[in-house]
Amino acid sequence: MKLSEKPSSSYSGAMTPASIELKAERVAATKAATEPAPAFALAILAGLFVAMGATFMLVVKCDGTLPFAATQLLGGFSFTLGLFLILAAGAELFTGNCLMVMGPLSGRFGWGGLLKSWLVVIVGNLVGSVLAAALLIGADAASANGGAFAQAAISVATAKTSLPWLTVFFRAILCNVLVCLAVWCGHASTNVADKFFAALLPVMAFMGAGFEHCVANMFFLPYALMLQATGVAGAVTLGGCVMNLSAAILGNAAGGAALGAAYWFVYGRKRGKE
């Protein structure tokens, strides 16, 4: 059967993996052709959305009465807000855009266009994440639950910056395999509810397992530094933040690109452009 975007009845109305791969190639080409200004604006929104999911997660983590497994699972469920908003409302997220490697591999655009798109998006994600952190400082979110919210934020950031570089790198690879699988399944979604459920389990899995997501860390780490600047006790350093983010960005890129390349190799390599 010719590969196309026509749904297969064996999937009960869902797109086949081959059709998803073709759609992902076309989406990548559209993203690469987007002008820098709107791409940057959408990337800022993605940073804000992820930060809101991370904030929701901190509300769960600041409740010290919950057992570990419940905290991780409920925190992951809450964090899903960020990716769901990106999939449903529309925004540009670096980690999901790692699937764009399908574009150059299929010959739809060049590697230079890919790197340019990634650079615009990752800077926009950083701006949105830091902006969200500053807004939370202004809103005095840190005082929630008698200050436990602030302590939870410091604890999360301290744990991340205490990890060895290679540990962060490998956790980031695992994280973005799951994130890109959520985005991949989101391509097959036909309504808003589908997009939510496409994001739910992969995001819960990577958050519950403690994997590293660079855009989430662009919120957690600056927010911890801002809290410390306001007098909240903590030992998060700028050097530790740079170390974590460098490993997380490279690991996320490797994991997402590997997944995208694998699907292109299976479904797109011999098909050519359609």
PDB file of C-alpha atoms in Angstrom:
ATOM      1  CA  MET A   1       0.000   0.000   0.000  1.00  0.00           C
ATOM      2  CA  LYS A   2       1.341   3.424  -0.937  1.00  0.00           C
ATOM      3  CA  LEU A   3       2.446   5.534   2.041  1.00  0.00           C
ATOM      4  CA  SER A   4       0.167   8.507   2.431  1.00  0.00           C
ATOM      5  CA  GLU A   5      -1.698  10.517   5.002  1.00  0.00           C
ATOM      6  CA  LYS A   6      -4.836   8.427   4.554  1.00  0.00           C
ATOM      7  CA  PRO A   7      -5.823   6.845   7.889  1.00  0.00           C
ATOM      8  CA  SER A   8      -5.769   3.067   8.153  1.00  0.00           C
ATOM      9  CA  SER A   9      -8.910   1.307   9.331  1.00  0.00           C
ATOM     10  CA  SER A  10      -6.735  -1.042  11.365  1.00  0.00           C
ATOM     11  CA  TYR A  11      -5.972   1.928  13.598  1.00  0.00           C
ATOM     12  CA  SER A  12      -9.653   2.741  14.168  1.00  0.00           C
ATOM     13  CA  GLY A  13      -9.403   6.100  12.471  1.00  0.00           C
ATOM     14  CA  ALA A  14      -5.927   7.016  13.734  1.00  0.00           C
ATOM     15  CA  MET A  15      -3.110   7.770  11.322  1.00  0.00           C
ATOM     16  CA  THR A  16      -0.622   5.009  10.616  1.00  0.00           C
ATOM     17  CA  PRO A  17       3.011   5.517  11.728  1.00  0.00           C
ATOM     18  CA  ALA A  18       4.002   5.894   8.066  1.00  0.00           C
ATOM     19  CA  SER A  19       1.434   8.656   7.629  1.00  0.00           C
ATOM     20  CA  ILE A  20       2.608  10.358  10.809  1.00  0.00           C
ATOM     21  CA  GLU A  21       6.183  10.341   9.471  1.00  0.00           C
ATOM     22  CA  LEU A  22       5.065  12.026   6.251  1.00  0.00           C
ATOM     23  CA  LYS A  23       3.117  14.620   8.224  1.00  0.00           C
ATOM     24  CA  ALA A  24       6.122  15.192  10.508  1.00  0.00           C
ATOM     25  CA  GLU A  25       8.320  15.897   7.460  1.00  0.00           C
ATOM     26  CA  ARG A  26       5.827  18.453   6.176  1.00  0.00           C
ATOM     27  CA  VAL A  27       5.449  20.059   9.606  1.00  0.00           C
ATOM     28  CA  ALA A  28       9.242  20.315   9.845  1.00  0.00           C
ATOM     29  CA  ALA A  29       9.401  22.055   6.484  1.00  0.00           C
ATOM     30  CA  THR A  30       6.717  24.525   7.574  1.00  0.00           C
ATOM     31  CA  LYS A  31       8.572  25.267  10.805  1.00  0.00           C
ATOM     32  CA  ALA A  32      11.883  25.772   8.975  1.00  0.00           C
ATOM     33  CA  ALA A  33      10.203  28.235   6.581  1.00  0.00           C
ATOM     34  CA  THR A  34       8.622  30.299   9.381  1.00  0.00           C
ATOM     35  CA  GLU A  35      10.002  33.835   9.657  1.00  0.00           C
ATOM     36  CA  PRO A  36      12.229  34.371  12.734  1.00  0.00           C
ATOM     37  CA  ALA A  37       9.955  36.951  14.423  1.00  0.00           C
ATOM     38  CA  PRO A  38       6.791  34.811  14.629  1.00  0.00           C
ATOM     39  CA  ALA A  39       8.870  31.718  15.421  1.00  0.00           C
ATOM     40  CA  PHE A  40      10.520  33.621  18.285  1.00  0.00           C
ATOM     41  CA  ALA A  41       7.139  34.811  19.607  1.00  0.00           C
ATOM     42  CA  LEU A  42       5.769  31.255  19.520  1.00  0.00           C
ATOM     43  CA  ALA A  43       8.914  30.015  21.275  1.00  0.00           C
ATOM     44  CA  ILE A  44       8.416  32.556  24.071  1.00  0.00           C
ATOM     45  CA  LEU A  45       4.882  31.236  24.493  1.00  0.00           C
ATOM     46  CA  ALA A  46       6.199  27.660  24.688  1.00  0.00           C
ATOM     47  CA  GLY A  47       8.626  28.702  27.443  1.00  0.00           C
ATOM     48  CA  LEU A  48       5.752  30.298  29.342  1.00  0.00           C
ATOM     49  CA  PHE A  49       3.542  27.227  28.878  1.00  0.00           C
ATOM     50  CA  VAL A  50       6.228  24.831  30.124  1.00  0.00           C
ATOM     51  CA  ALA A  51       6.891  27.114  33.091  1.00  0.00           C
ATOM     52  CA  MET A  52       3.196  27.072  33.983  1.00  0.00           C
ATOM     53  CA  GLY A  53       3.255  23.278  33.937  1.00  0.00           C
ATOM     54  CA  ALA A  54       6.379  23.343  36.100  1.00  0.00           C
ATOM     55  CA  THR A  55       4.681  25.737  38.527  1.00  0.00           C
ATOM     56  CA  PHE A  56       1.697  23.398  38.743  1.00  0.00           C
ATOM     57  CA  MET A  57       4.129  20.570  39.496  1.00  0.00           C
ATOM     58  CA  LEU A  58       5.770  22.565  42.320  1.00  0.00           C
ATOM     59  CA  VAL A  59       2.347  22.930  43.961  1.00  0.00           C
ATOM     60  CA  VAL A  60       2.287  19.127  44.227  1.00  0.00           C
ATOM     61  CA  LYS A  61       5.898  18.859  45.374  1.00  0.00           C
ATOM     62  CA  CYS A  62       5.461  21.392  48.179  1.00  0.00           C
ATOM     63  CA  ASP A  63       3.047  19.038  49.951  1.00  0.00           C
ATOM     64  CA  GLY A  64       5.366  17.071  52.223  1.00  0.00           C
ATOM     65  CA  THR A  65       2.617  14.671  53.291  1.00  0.00           C
ATOM     66  CA  LEU A  66       2.595  12.831  49.967  1.00  0.00           C
ATOM     67  CA  PRO A  67       4.683   9.661  49.510  1.00  0.00           C
ATOM     68  CA  PHE A  68       7.403   9.682  46.842  1.00  0.00           C
ATOM     69  CA  ALA A  69       5.544   7.749  44.146  1.00  0.00           C
ATOM     70  CA  ALA A  70       2.401   9.851  44.523  1.00  0.00           C
ATOM     71  CA  THR A  71       4.433  13.068  44.371  1.00  0.00           C
ATOM     72  CA  GLN A  72       6.200  11.960  41.187  1.00  0.00           C
ATOM     73  CA  LEU A  73       3.051  10.755  39.452  1.00  0.00           C
ATOM     74  CA  LEU A  74       0.886  13.728  40.427  1.00  0.00           C
ATOM     75  CA  GLY A  75       3.745  16.095  39.636  1.00  0.00           C
ATOM     76  CA  GLY A  76       4.087  14.537  36.202  1.00  0.00           C
ATOM     77  CA  PHE A  77       0.355  14.772  35.626  1.00  0.00           C
ATOM     78  CA  SER A  78       0.437  18.463  36.539  1.00  0.00           C
ATOM     79  CA  PHE A  79       3.463  19.152  34.359  1.00  0.00           C
ATOM     80  CA  THR A  80       1.564  17.773  31.338  1.00  0.00           C
ATOM     81  CA  LEU A  81      -0.196  21.145  31.226  1.00  0.00           C
ATOM     82  CA  GLY A  82       2.812  22.658  29.452  1.00  0.00           C
ATOM     83  CA  LEU A  83       3.082  20.221  26.538  1.00  0.00           C
ATOM     84  CA  PHE A  84      -0.704  19.976  26.208  1.00  0.00           C
ATOM     85  CA  LEU A  85      -0.950  23.751  25.736  1.00  0.00           C
ATOM     86  CA  ILE A  86       1.838  23.641  23.154  1.00  0.00           C
ATOM     87  CA  LEU A  87       0.135  20.855  21.192  1.00  0.00           C
ATOM     88  CA  ALA A  88      -3.382  22.283  21.443  1.00  0.00           C
ATOM     89  CA  ALA A  89      -2.838  26.055  21.408  1.00  0.00           C
ATOM     90  CA  GLY A  90       0.240  26.122  19.205  1.00  0.00           C
ATOM     91  CA  ALA A  91       3.790  27.121  20.182  1.00  0.00           C
ATOM     92  CA  GLU A  92       7.392  26.287  19.269  1.00  0.00           C
ATOM     93  CA  LEU A  93       9.251  24.036  21.709  1.00  0.00           C
ATOM     94  CA  PHE A  94      12.903  23.151  21.089  1.00  0.00           C
ATOM     95  CA  THR A  95      12.634  19.631  22.456  1.00  0.00           C
ATOM     96  CA  GLY A  96       9.680  18.714  20.252  1.00  0.00           C
ATOM     97  CA  ASN A  97      11.328  20.419  17.287  1.00  0.00           C
ATOM     98  CA  CYS A  98      14.216  17.971  17.493  1.00  0.00           C
ATOM     99  CA  LEU A  99      11.998  15.783  15.294  1.00  0.00           C
ATOM    100  CA  MET A 100      12.700  18.325  12.532  1.00  0.00           C
ATOM    101  CA  VAL A 101      15.771  16.287  11.529  1.00  0.00           C
ATOM    102  CA  MET A 102      13.326  14.476   9.236  1.00  0.00           C
ATOM    103  CA  GLY A 103      13.335  17.588   7.034  1.00  0.00           C
ATOM    104  CA  PRO A 104      17.016  17.597   6.056  1.00  0.00           C
ATOM    105  CA  LEU A 105      17.101  13.800   5.936  1.00  0.00           C
ATOM    106  CA  SER A 106      14.265  13.828   3.413  1.00  0.00           C
ATOM    107  CA  GLY A 107      15.779  16.702   1.435  1.00  0.00           C
ATOM    108  CA  ARG A 108      12.975  19.162   2.172  1.00  0.00           C
ATOM    109  CA  PHE A 109      15.384  21.799   3.542  1.00  0.00           C
ATOM    110  CA  GLY A 110      19.038  22.046   4.552  1.00  0.00           C
ATOM    111  CA  TRP A 111      20.862  21.448   7.818  1.00  0.00           C
ATOM    112  CA  GLY A 112      21.617  25.153   8.042  1.00  0.00           C
ATOM    113  CA  GLY A 113      17.902  25.908   8.066  1.00  0.00           C
ATOM    114  CA  LEU A 114      17.418  23.355  10.836  1.00  0.00           C
ATOM    115  CA  LEU A 115      20.116  24.878  13.041  1.00  0.00           C
ATOM    116  CA  LYS A 116      18.799  28.397  12.451  1.00  0.00           C
ATOM    117  CA  SER A 117      15.284  27.318  13.441  1.00  0.00           C
ATOM    118  CA  TRP A 118      16.562  25.538  16.540  1.00  0.00           C
ATOM    119  CA  LEU A 119      18.590  28.584  17.627  1.00  0.00           C
ATOM    120  CA  VAL A 120      15.640  30.976  17.305  1.00  0.00           C
ATOM    121  CA  VAL A 121      13.362  28.607  19.196  1.00  0.00           C
ATOM    122  CA  ILE A 122      15.711  27.736  22.029  1.00  0.00           C
ATOM    123  CA  VAL A 123      16.470  31.414  22.717  1.00  0.00           C
ATOM    124  CA  GLY A 124      12.748  32.166  22.676  1.00  0.00           C
ATOM    125  CA  ASN A 125      12.078  29.260  25.051  1.00  0.00           C
ATOM    126  CA  LEU A 126      14.699  30.685  27.428  1.00  0.00           C
ATOM    127  CA  VAL A 127      13.155  34.157  27.308  1.00  0.00           C
ATOM    128  CA  GLY A 128       9.676  32.779  28.004  1.00  0.00           C
ATOM    129  CA  SER A 129      10.883  30.590  30.853  1.00  0.00           C
ATOM    130  CA  VAL A 130      12.831  33.383  32.568  1.00  0.00           C
ATOM    131  CA  LEU A 131       9.914  35.773  32.072  1.00  0.00           C
ATOM    132  CA  ALA A 132       7.614  33.276  33.803  1.00  0.00           C
ATOM    133  CA  ALA A 133      10.077  32.969  36.688  1.00  0.00           C
ATOM    134  CA  ALA A 134      10.158  36.763  37.077  1.00  0.00           C
ATOM    135  CA  LEU A 135       6.366  36.933  37.036  1.00  0.00           C
ATOM    136  CA  LEU A 136       6.204  34.335  39.819  1.00  0.00           C
ATOM    137  CA  ILE A 137       8.612  36.415  41.881  1.00  0.00           C
ATOM    138  CA  GLY A 138       6.354  39.432  41.398  1.00  0.00           C
ATOM    139  CA  ALA A 139       3.292  37.360  42.294  1.00  0.00           C
ATOM    140  CA  ASP A 140       4.989  36.097  45.489  1.00  0.00           C
ATOM    141  CA  ALA A 141       4.155  32.501  44.596  1.00  0.00           C
ATOM    142  CA  ALA A 142       7.007  31.493  46.891  1.00  0.00           C
ATOM    143  CA  SER A 143       4.866  32.192  49.961  1.00  0.00           C
ATOM    144  CA  ALA A 144       2.377  29.453  49.075  1.00  0.00           C
ATOM    145  CA  ASN A 145       1.893  26.744  51.707  1.00  0.00           C
ATOM    146  CA  GLY A 146       3.790  28.755  54.305  1.00  0.00           C
ATOM    147  CA  GLY A 147       6.866  29.077  52.087  1.00  0.00           C
ATOM    148  CA  ALA A 148       6.992  25.368  51.215  1.00  0.00           C
ATOM    149  CA  PHE A 149       6.553  26.276  47.551  1.00  0.00           C
ATOM    150  CA  ALA A 150       9.833  28.201  47.581  1.00  0.00           C
ATOM    151  CA  GLN A 151      11.619  25.368  49.361  1.00  0.00           C
ATOM    152  CA  ALA A 152      10.317  22.863  46.820  1.00  0.00           C
ATOM    153  CA  ALA A 153      11.610  25.055  43.979  1.00  0.00           C
ATOM    154  CA  ILE A 154      15.043  25.346  45.619  1.00  0.00           C
ATOM    155  CA  SER A 155      15.121  21.608  46.283  1.00  0.00           C
ATOM    156  CA  VAL A 156      14.326  20.757  42.638  1.00  0.00           C
ATOM    157  CA  ALA A 157      16.978  23.145  41.324  1.00  0.00           C
ATOM    158  CA  THR A 158      19.591  21.963  43.831  1.00  0.00           C
ATOM    159  CA  ALA A 159      19.057  18.337  42.863  1.00  0.00           C
ATOM    160  CA  LYS A 160      19.434  19.188  39.169  1.00  0.00           C
ATOM    161  CA  THR A 161      22.612  21.240  39.560  1.00  0.00           C
ATOM    162  CA  SER A 162      24.182  18.588  41.813  1.00  0.00           C
ATOM    163  CA  LEU A 163      24.111  15.910  39.116  1.00  0.00           C
ATOM    164  CA  PRO A 164      27.257  15.073  37.110  1.00  0.00           C
ATOM    165  CA  TRP A 165      27.288  16.391  33.528  1.00  0.00           C
ATOM    166  CA  LEU A 166      27.082  12.932  31.932  1.00  0.00           C
ATOM    167  CA  THR A 167      24.195  11.915  34.177  1.00  0.00           C
ATOM    168  CA  VAL A 168      22.220  14.972  33.057  1.00  0.00           C
ATOM    169  CA  PHE A 169      23.132  14.223  29.418  1.00  0.00           C
ATOM    170  CA  PHE A 170      21.844  10.651  29.509  1.00  0.00           C
ATOM    171  CA  ARG A 171      18.728  11.606  31.465  1.00  0.00           C
ATOM    172  CA  ALA A 172      18.080  14.288  28.851  1.00  0.00           C
ATOM    173  CA  ILE A 173      18.320  11.732  26.038  1.00  0.00           C
ATOM    174  CA  LEU A 174      15.716   9.571  27.746  1.00  0.00           C
ATOM    175  CA  CYS A 175      13.539  12.589  28.463  1.00  0.00           C
ATOM    176  CA  ASN A 176      13.347  13.763  24.894  1.00  0.00           C
ATOM    177  CA  VAL A 177      12.653  10.348  23.465  1.00  0.00           C
ATOM    178  CA  LEU A 178       9.470  10.473  25.553  1.00  0.00           C
ATOM    179  CA  VAL A 179       8.686  14.112  24.761  1.00  0.00           C
ATOM    180  CA  CYS A 180       9.118  13.518  21.023  1.00  0.00           C
ATOM    181  CA  LEU A 181       6.948  10.409  21.235  1.00  0.00           C
ATOM    182  CA  ALA A 182       4.251  12.624  22.766  1.00  0.00           C
ATOM    183  CA  VAL A 183       4.646  15.102  19.902  1.00  0.00           C
ATOM    184  CA  TRP A 184       4.711  12.221  17.393  1.00  0.00           C
ATOM    185  CA  CYS A 185       1.431  10.847  18.751  1.00  0.00           C
ATOM    186  CA  GLY A 186       0.082  14.397  18.832  1.00  0.00           C
ATOM    187  CA  HIS A 187       0.510  14.539  15.034  1.00  0.00           C
ATOM    188  CA  ALA A 188      -2.093  11.769  14.808  1.00  0.00           C
ATOM    189  CA  SER A 189      -4.546  13.631  17.052  1.00  0.00           C
ATOM    190  CA  THR A 190      -7.833  14.753  15.584  1.00  0.00           C
ATOM    191  CA  ASN A 191      -9.178  16.800  18.512  1.00  0.00           C
ATOM    192  CA  VAL A 192      -8.111  18.583  21.684  1.00  0.00           C
ATOM    193  CA  ALA A 193      -8.794  15.568  23.930  1.00  0.00           C
ATOM    194  CA  ASP A 194      -6.541  13.413  21.740  1.00  0.00           C
ATOM    195  CA  LYS A 195      -3.723  15.929  22.167  1.00  0.00           C
ATOM    196  CA  PHE A 196      -4.075  15.819  25.936  1.00  0.00           C
ATOM    197  CA  PHE A 197      -3.902  12.044  26.105  1.00  0.00           C
ATOM    198  CA  ALA A 198      -1.024  11.974  23.598  1.00  0.00           C
ATOM    199  CA  ALA A 199       0.973  14.130  26.006  1.00  0.00           C
ATOM    200  CA  LEU A 200      -0.149  12.604  29.290  1.00  0.00           C
ATOM    201  CA  LEU A 201       1.683   9.290  29.745  1.00  0.00           C
ATOM    202  CA  PRO A 202       5.019  10.233  28.104  1.00  0.00           C
ATOM    203  CA  VAL A 203       5.246  13.410  30.189  1.00  0.00           C
ATOM    204  CA  MET A 204       4.232  11.615  33.392  1.00  0.00           C
ATOM    205  CA  ALA A 205       6.862   8.982  32.636  1.00  0.00           C
ATOM    206  CA  PHE A 206       9.793  11.351  32.166  1.00  0.00           C
ATOM    207  CA  MET A 207       8.852  13.548  35.105  1.00  0.00           C
ATOM    208  CA  GLY A 208       8.180  10.586  37.362  1.00  0.00           C
ATOM    209  CA  ALA A 209      11.537   9.026  36.461  1.00  0.00           C
ATOM    210  CA  GLY A 210      13.413  12.273  37.069  1.00  0.00           C
ATOM    211  CA  PHE A 211      14.680  12.801  33.512  1.00  0.00           C
ATOM    212  CA  GLU A 212      16.019  16.183  32.379  1.00  0.00           C
ATOM    213  CA  HIS A 213      14.074  18.581  30.127  1.00  0.00           C
ATOM    214  CA  CYS A 214      16.136  21.615  29.118  1.00  0.00           C
ATOM    215  CA  VAL A 215      13.204  24.040  28.733  1.00  0.00           C
ATOM    216  CA  ALA A 216      11.730  23.065  32.095  1.00  0.00           C
ATOM    217  CA  ASN A 217      15.184  23.597  33.584  1.00  0.00           C
ATOM    218  CA  MET A 218      15.297  27.046  31.957  1.00  0.00           C
ATOM    219  CA  PHE A 219      12.485  27.852  34.381  1.00  0.00           C
ATOM    220  CA  PHE A 220      13.479  25.864  37.482  1.00  0.00           C
ATOM    221  CA  LEU A 221      17.086  27.075  37.631  1.00  0.00           C
ATOM    222  CA  PRO A 222      16.600  30.836  37.034  1.00  0.00           C
ATOM    223  CA  TYR A 223      13.633  30.793  39.406  1.00  0.00           C
ATOM    224  CA  ALA A 224      15.816  29.281  42.138  1.00  0.00           C
ATOM    225  CA  LEU A 225      18.474  31.950  41.536  1.00  0.00           C
ATOM    226  CA  MET A 226      15.819  34.671  41.758  1.00  0.00           C
ATOM    227  CA  LEU A 227      14.442  33.195  44.977  1.00  0.00           C
ATOM    228  CA  GLN A 228      17.921  33.146  46.499  1.00  0.00           C
ATOM    229  CA  ALA A 229      18.364  36.792  45.469  1.00  0.00           C
ATOM    230  CA  THR A 230      15.223  37.651  47.444  1.00  0.00           C
ATOM    231  CA  GLY A 231      16.617  35.995  50.580  1.00  0.00           C
ATOM    232  CA  VAL A 232      15.405  32.398  50.329  1.00  0.00           C
ATOM    233  CA  ALA A 233      18.131  30.054  51.549  1.00  0.00           C
ATOM    234  CA  GLY A 234      19.716  27.899  48.868  1.00  0.00           C
ATOM    235  CA  ALA A 235      23.001  26.852  47.276  1.00  0.00           C
ATOM    236  CA  VAL A 236      22.147  26.948  43.556  1.00  0.00           C
ATOM    237  CA  THR A 237      24.948  28.610  41.572  1.00  0.00           C
ATOM    238  CA  LEU A 238      25.102  30.144  38.109  1.00  0.00           C
ATOM    239  CA  GLY A 239      27.899  27.735  37.185  1.00  0.00           C
ATOM    240  CA  GLY A 240      25.768  24.774  38.196  1.00  0.00           C
ATOM    241  CA  CYS A 241      22.897  26.102  36.078  1.00  0.00           C
ATOM    242  CA  VAL A 242      25.119  26.463  33.007  1.00  0.00           C
ATOM    243  CA  MET A 243      26.499  22.957  33.506  1.00  0.00           C
ATOM    244  CA  ASN A 244      23.032  21.450  33.771  1.00  0.00           C
ATOM    245  CA  LEU A 245      21.590  23.330  30.813  1.00  0.00           C
ATOM    246  CA  SER A 246      24.511  22.539  28.504  1.00  0.00           C
ATOM    247  CA  ALA A 247      24.130  18.816  29.187  1.00  0.00           C
ATOM    248  CA  ALA A 248      20.333  18.915  29.013  1.00  0.00           C
ATOM    249  CA  ILE A 249      20.246  20.787  25.681  1.00  0.00           C
ATOM    250  CA  LEU A 250      22.731  18.424  24.033  1.00  0.00           C
ATOM    251  CA  GLY A 251      21.071  15.329  25.495  1.00  0.00           C
ATOM    252  CA  ASN A 252      17.587  16.456  24.477  1.00  0.00           C
ATOM    253  CA  ALA A 253      18.844  17.179  20.955  1.00  0.00           C
ATOM    254  CA  ALA A 254      20.474  13.754  20.706  1.00  0.00           C
ATOM    255  CA  GLY A 255      17.424  11.861  21.977  1.00  0.00           C
ATOM    256  CA  GLY A 256      14.875  13.674  19.842  1.00  0.00           C
ATOM    257  CA  ALA A 257      17.011  13.635  16.698  1.00  0.00           C
ATOM    258  CA  ALA A 258      17.722   9.915  17.085  1.00  0.00           C
ATOM    259  CA  LEU A 259      14.013   9.149  17.347  1.00  0.00           C
ATOM    260  CA  GLY A 260      13.211  11.287  14.324  1.00  0.00           C
ATOM    261  CA  ALA A 261      16.015   9.722  12.292  1.00  0.00           C
ATOM    262  CA  ALA A 262      14.842   6.225  13.219  1.00  0.00           C
ATOM    263  CA  TYR A 263      11.290   6.862  12.033  1.00  0.00           C
ATOM    264  CA  TRP A 264      12.555   8.498   8.834  1.00  0.00           C
ATOM    265  CA  PHE A 265      14.825   5.495   8.194  1.00  0.00           C
ATOM    266  CA  VAL A 266      11.910   3.078   8.545  1.00  0.00           C
ATOM    267  CA  TYR A 267       9.142   5.012   6.772  1.00  0.00           C
ATOM    268  CA  GLY A 268      10.608   7.895   4.777  1.00  0.00           C
ATOM    269  CA  ARG A 269      13.981   6.793   3.430  1.00  0.00           C
ATOM    270  CA  LYS A 270      12.695   5.095   0.268  1.00  0.00           C
ATOM    271  CA  ARG A 271       9.511   7.068  -0.223  1.00  0.00           C
ATOM    272  CA  GLY A 272      10.900  10.401  -1.406  1.00  0.00           C
ATOM    273  CA  LYS A 273       9.072  13.697  -1.092  1.00  0.00           C
ATOM    274  CA  GLU A 274       5.290  13.770  -1.458  1.00  0.00           C
TER     275      GLU A 274
END
